[in-house]
PDB file of C-alpha atoms in Angstrom:
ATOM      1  CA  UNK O  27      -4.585  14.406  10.631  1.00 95.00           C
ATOM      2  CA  UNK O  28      -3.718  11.274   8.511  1.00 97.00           C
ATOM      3  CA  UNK O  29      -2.586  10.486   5.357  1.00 98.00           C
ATOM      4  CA  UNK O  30      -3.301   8.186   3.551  1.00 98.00           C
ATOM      5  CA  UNK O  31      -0.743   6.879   0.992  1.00 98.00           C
ATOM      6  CA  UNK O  32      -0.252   3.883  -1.484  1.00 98.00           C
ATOM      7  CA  UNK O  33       1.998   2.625  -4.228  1.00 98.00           C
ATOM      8  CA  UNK O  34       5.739   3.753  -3.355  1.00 98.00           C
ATOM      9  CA  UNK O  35       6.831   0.398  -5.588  1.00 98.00           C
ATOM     10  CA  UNK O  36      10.577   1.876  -4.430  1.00 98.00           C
ATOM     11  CA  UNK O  37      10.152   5.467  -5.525  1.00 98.00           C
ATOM     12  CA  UNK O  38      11.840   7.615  -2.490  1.00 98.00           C
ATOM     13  CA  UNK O  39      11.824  11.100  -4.964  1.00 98.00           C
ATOM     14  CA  UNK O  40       7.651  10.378  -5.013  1.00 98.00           C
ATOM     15  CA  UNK O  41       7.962   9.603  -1.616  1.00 98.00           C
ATOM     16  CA  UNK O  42       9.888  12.176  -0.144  1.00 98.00           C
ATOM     17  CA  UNK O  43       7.427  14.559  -2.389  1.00 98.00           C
ATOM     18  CA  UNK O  44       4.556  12.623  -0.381  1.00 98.00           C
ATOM     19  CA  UNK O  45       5.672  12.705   3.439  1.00 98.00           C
ATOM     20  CA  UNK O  46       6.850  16.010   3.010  1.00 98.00           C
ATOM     21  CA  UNK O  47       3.498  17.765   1.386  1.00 98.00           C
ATOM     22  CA  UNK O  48       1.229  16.069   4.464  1.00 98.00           C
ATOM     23  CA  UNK O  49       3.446  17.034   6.680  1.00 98.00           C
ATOM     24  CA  UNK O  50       3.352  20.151   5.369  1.00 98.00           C
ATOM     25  CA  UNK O  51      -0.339  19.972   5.564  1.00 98.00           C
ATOM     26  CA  UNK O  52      -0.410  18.951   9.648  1.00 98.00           C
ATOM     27  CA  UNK O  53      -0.198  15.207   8.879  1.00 97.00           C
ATOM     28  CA  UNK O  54       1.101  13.379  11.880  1.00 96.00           C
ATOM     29  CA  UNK O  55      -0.217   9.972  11.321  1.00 98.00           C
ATOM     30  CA  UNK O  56       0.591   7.705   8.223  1.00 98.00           C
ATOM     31  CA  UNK O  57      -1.086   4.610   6.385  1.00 98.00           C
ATOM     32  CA  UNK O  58       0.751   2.832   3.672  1.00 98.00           C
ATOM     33  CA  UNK O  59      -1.638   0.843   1.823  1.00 98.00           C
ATOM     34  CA  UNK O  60       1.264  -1.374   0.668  1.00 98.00           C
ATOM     35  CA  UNK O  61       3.464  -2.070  -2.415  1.00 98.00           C
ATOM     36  CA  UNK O  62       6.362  -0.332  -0.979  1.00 98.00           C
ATOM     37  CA  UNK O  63       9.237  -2.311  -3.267  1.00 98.00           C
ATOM     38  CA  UNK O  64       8.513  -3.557  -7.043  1.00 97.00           C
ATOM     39  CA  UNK O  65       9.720  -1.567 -10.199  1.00 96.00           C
ATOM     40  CA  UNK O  66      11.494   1.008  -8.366  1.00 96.00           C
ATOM     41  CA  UNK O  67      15.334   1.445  -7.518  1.00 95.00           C
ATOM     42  CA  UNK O  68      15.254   2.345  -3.673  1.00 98.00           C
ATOM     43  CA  UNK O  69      13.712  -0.239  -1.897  1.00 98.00           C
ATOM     44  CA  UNK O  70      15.778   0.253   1.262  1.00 98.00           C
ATOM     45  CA  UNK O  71      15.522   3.808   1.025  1.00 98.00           C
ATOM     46  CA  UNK O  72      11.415   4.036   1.055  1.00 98.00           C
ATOM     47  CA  UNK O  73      11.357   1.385   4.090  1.00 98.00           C
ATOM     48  CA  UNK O  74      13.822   3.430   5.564  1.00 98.00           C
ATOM     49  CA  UNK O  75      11.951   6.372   5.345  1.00 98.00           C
ATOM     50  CA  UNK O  76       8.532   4.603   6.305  1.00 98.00           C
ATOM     51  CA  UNK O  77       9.918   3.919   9.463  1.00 98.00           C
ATOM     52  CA  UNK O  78      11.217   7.069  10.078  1.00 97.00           C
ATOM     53  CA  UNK O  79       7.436   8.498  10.249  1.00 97.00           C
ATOM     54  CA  UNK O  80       6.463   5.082  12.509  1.00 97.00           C
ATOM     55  CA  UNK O  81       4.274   4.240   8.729  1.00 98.00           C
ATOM     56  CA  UNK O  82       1.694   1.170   9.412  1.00 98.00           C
ATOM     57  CA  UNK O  83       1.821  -0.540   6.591  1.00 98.00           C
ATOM     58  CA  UNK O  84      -0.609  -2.764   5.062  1.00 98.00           C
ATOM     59  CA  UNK O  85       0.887  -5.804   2.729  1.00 98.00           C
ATOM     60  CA  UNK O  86       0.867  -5.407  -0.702  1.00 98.00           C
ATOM     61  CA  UNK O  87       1.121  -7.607  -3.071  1.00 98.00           C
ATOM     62  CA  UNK O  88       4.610  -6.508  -4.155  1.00 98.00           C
ATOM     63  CA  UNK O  89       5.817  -6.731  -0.592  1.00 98.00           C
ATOM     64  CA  UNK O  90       3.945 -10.158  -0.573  1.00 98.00           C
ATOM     65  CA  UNK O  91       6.113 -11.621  -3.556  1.00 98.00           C
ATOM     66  CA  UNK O  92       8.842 -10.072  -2.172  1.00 98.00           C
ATOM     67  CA  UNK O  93       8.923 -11.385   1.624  1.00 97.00           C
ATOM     68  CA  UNK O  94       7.787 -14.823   0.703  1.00 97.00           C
ATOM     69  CA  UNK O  95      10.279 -15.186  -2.149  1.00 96.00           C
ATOM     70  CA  UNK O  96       7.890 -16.106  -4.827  1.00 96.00           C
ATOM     71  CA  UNK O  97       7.178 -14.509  -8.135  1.00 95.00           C
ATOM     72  CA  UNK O  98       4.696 -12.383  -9.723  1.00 94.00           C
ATOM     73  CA  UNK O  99       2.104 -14.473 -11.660  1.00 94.00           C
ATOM     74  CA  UNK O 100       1.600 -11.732 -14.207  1.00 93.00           C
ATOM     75  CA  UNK O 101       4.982 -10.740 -15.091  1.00 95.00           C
ATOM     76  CA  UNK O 102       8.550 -11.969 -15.377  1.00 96.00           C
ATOM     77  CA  UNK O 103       9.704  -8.863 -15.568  1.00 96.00           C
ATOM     78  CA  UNK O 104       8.355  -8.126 -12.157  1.00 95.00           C
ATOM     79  CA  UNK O 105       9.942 -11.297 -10.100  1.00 96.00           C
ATOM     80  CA  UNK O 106      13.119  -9.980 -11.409  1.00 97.00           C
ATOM     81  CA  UNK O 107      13.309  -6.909 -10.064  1.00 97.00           C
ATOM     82  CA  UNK O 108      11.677  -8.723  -6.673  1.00 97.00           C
ATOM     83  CA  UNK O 109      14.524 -10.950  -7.098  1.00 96.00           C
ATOM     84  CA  UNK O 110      16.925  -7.818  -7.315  1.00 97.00           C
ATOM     85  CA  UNK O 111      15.268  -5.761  -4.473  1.00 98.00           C
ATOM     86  CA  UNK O 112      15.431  -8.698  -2.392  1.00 96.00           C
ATOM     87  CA  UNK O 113      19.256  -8.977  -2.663  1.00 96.00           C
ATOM     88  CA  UNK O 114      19.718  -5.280  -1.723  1.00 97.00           C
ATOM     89  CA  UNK O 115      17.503  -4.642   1.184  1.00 98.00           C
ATOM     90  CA  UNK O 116      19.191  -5.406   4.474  1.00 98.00           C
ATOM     91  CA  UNK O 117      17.417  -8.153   6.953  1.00 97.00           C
ATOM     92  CA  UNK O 118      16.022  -5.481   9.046  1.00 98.00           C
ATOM     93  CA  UNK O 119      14.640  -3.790   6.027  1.00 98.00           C
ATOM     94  CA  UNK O 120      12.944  -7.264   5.329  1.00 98.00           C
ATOM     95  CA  UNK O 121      11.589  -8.023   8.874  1.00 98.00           C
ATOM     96  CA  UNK O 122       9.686  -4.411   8.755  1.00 98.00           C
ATOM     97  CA  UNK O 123       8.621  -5.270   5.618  1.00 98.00           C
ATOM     98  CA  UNK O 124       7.817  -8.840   6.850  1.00 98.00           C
ATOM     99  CA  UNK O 125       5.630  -6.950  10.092  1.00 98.00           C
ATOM    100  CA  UNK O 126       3.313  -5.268   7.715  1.00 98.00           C
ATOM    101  CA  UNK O 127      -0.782  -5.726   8.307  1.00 98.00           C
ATOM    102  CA  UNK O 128      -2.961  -7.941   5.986  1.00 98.00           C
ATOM    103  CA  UNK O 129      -5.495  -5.239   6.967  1.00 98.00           C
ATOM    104  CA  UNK O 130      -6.276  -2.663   9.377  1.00 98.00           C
ATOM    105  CA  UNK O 131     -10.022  -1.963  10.783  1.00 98.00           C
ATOM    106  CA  UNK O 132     -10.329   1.051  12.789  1.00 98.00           C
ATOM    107  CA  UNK O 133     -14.009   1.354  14.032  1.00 97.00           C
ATOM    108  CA  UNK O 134     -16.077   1.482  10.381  1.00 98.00           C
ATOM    109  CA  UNK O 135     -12.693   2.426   8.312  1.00 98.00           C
ATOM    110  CA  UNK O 136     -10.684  -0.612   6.674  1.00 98.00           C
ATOM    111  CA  UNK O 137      -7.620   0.118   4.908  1.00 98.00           C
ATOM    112  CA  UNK O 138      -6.387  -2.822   2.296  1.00 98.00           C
ATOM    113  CA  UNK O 139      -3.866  -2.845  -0.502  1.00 98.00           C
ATOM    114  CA  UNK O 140      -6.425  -4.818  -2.903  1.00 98.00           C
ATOM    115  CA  UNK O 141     -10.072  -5.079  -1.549  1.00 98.00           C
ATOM    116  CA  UNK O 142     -12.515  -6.349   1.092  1.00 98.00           C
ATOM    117  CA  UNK O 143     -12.375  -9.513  -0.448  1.00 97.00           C
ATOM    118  CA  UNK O 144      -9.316 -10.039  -1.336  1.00 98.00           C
ATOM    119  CA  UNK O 145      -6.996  -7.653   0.888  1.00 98.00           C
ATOM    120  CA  UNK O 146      -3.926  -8.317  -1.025  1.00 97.00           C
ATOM    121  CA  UNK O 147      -4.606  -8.883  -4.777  1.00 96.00           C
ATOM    122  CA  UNK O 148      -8.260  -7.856  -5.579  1.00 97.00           C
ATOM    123  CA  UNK O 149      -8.441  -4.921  -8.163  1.00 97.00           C
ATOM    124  CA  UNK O 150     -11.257  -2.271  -7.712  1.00 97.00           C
ATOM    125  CA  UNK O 151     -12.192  -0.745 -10.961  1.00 95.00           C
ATOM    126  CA  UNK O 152     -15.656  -0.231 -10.787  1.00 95.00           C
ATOM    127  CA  UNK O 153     -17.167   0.928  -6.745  1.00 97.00           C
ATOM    128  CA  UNK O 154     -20.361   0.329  -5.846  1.00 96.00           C
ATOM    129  CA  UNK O 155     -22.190   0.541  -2.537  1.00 96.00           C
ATOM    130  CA  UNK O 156     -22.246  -3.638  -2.606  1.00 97.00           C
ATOM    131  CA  UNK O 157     -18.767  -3.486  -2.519  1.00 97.00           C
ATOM    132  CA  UNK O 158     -18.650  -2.635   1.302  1.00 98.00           C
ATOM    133  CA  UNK O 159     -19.008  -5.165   4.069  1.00 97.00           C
ATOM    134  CA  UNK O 160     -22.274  -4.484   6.128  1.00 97.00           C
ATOM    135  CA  UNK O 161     -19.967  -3.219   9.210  1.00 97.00           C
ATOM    136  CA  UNK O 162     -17.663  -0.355   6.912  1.00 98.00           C
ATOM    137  CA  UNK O 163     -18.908   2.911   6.093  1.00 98.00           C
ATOM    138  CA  UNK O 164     -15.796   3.977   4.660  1.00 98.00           C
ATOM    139  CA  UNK O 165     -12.804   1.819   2.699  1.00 98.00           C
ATOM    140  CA  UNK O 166      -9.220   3.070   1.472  1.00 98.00           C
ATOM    141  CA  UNK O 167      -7.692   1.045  -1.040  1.00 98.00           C
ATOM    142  CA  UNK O 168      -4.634   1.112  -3.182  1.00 98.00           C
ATOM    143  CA  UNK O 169      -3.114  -1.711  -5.456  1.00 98.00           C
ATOM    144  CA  UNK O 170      -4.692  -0.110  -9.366  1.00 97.00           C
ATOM    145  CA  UNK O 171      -2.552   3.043  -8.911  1.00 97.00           C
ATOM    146  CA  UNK O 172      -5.979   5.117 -10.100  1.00 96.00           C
ATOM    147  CA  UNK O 173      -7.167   7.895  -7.737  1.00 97.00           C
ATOM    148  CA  UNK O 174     -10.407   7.406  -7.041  1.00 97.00           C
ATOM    149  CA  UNK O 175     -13.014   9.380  -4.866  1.00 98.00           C
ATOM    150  CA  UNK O 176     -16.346   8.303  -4.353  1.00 98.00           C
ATOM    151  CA  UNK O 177     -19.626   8.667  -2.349  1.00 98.00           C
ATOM    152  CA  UNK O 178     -23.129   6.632  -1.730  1.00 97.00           C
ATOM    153  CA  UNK O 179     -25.153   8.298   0.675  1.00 97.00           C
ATOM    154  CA  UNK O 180     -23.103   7.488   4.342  1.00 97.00           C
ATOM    155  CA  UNK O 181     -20.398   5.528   2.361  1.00 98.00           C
ATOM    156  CA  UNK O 182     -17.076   6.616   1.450  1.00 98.00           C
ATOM    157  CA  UNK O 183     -14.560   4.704  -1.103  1.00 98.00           C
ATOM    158  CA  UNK O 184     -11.180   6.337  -1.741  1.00 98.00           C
ATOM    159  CA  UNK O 185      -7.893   4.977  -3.791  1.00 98.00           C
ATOM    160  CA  UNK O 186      -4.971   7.329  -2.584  1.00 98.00           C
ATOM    161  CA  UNK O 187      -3.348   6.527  -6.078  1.00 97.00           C
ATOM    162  CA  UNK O 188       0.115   5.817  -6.375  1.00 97.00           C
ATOM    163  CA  UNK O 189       2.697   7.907  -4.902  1.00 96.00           C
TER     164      UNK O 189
END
């Protein structure tokens, strides 16, 4: 079984609480739908436990800003904690981080941080059926922290929420 997670922004407690209910629940395989670091105060720690569990993780834009040392168009207060959590994590912290996927496509299943147009950065409010590429039949995204569950016909959109 897999699970399916999203939004750590550097919270192990959440994450611990995560990993340990789907493993609980026979998970063996895990997808991080990105934004491990921003806002939170254990960076090292969640990327430390991520690859613990062998986590694929797809790039967020968090961990974007973060391993490419630039800031966060929409908020100051964002670079700076980038700018902090960048100082603390170790260089092999930063190269996992640095290995994460743009996207993953598995058969008829894509897993983004944003959306199918944007994998990174695009915010999904509102799902429709048009929002799938003709070859996906189901699409896992993360990046509005909103859990979100929903069905057209053969189609299947789900946002894990944030951790």
């Amino acid at each position: 079984m897999i699970a399916i997670i999203s939004d750590i922004h550097a919270n192990l407690p959440a994450l611990q609480a995560v990993i340990k209910d789907a493993s609980d629940r026979g998970c063996t395989r895990f997808i991080s739908l990105g934004d491990v670091v921003g806002y939170g105060a254990q960076p090292g720690d969640c990327i430390d436990l991520l690859q613990t569990y062998d986590v694929i993780n797809i790039l967020g834009n968090h961990d974007r800003y973060l391993v490419k040392g630039i800031d966060c168009p929409r908020s100051k207060v964002v670079s700076s904690i980038l700018d902090y959590q960048r100082r603390i994590i170790s260089s092999r912290q930063l190269d996992w981080l640095q290995k994460s996927l743009n996207l993953l496509k598995e058969e008829a299943t894509l897993y983004v941080h944003g959306g199918p147009e944007d994998p990174t950065d695009q915010y999904i409010y509102r799902v429709s059926k048009e929002l799938f590429p003709s070859d996906i039949n189901t699409l896992f995204s993360g990046h509005t922290h909103v859990q979100t569950l929903s069905t057209f016909g053969p189609l299947t959109y789900c946002n894990p929420g944030s951790v």
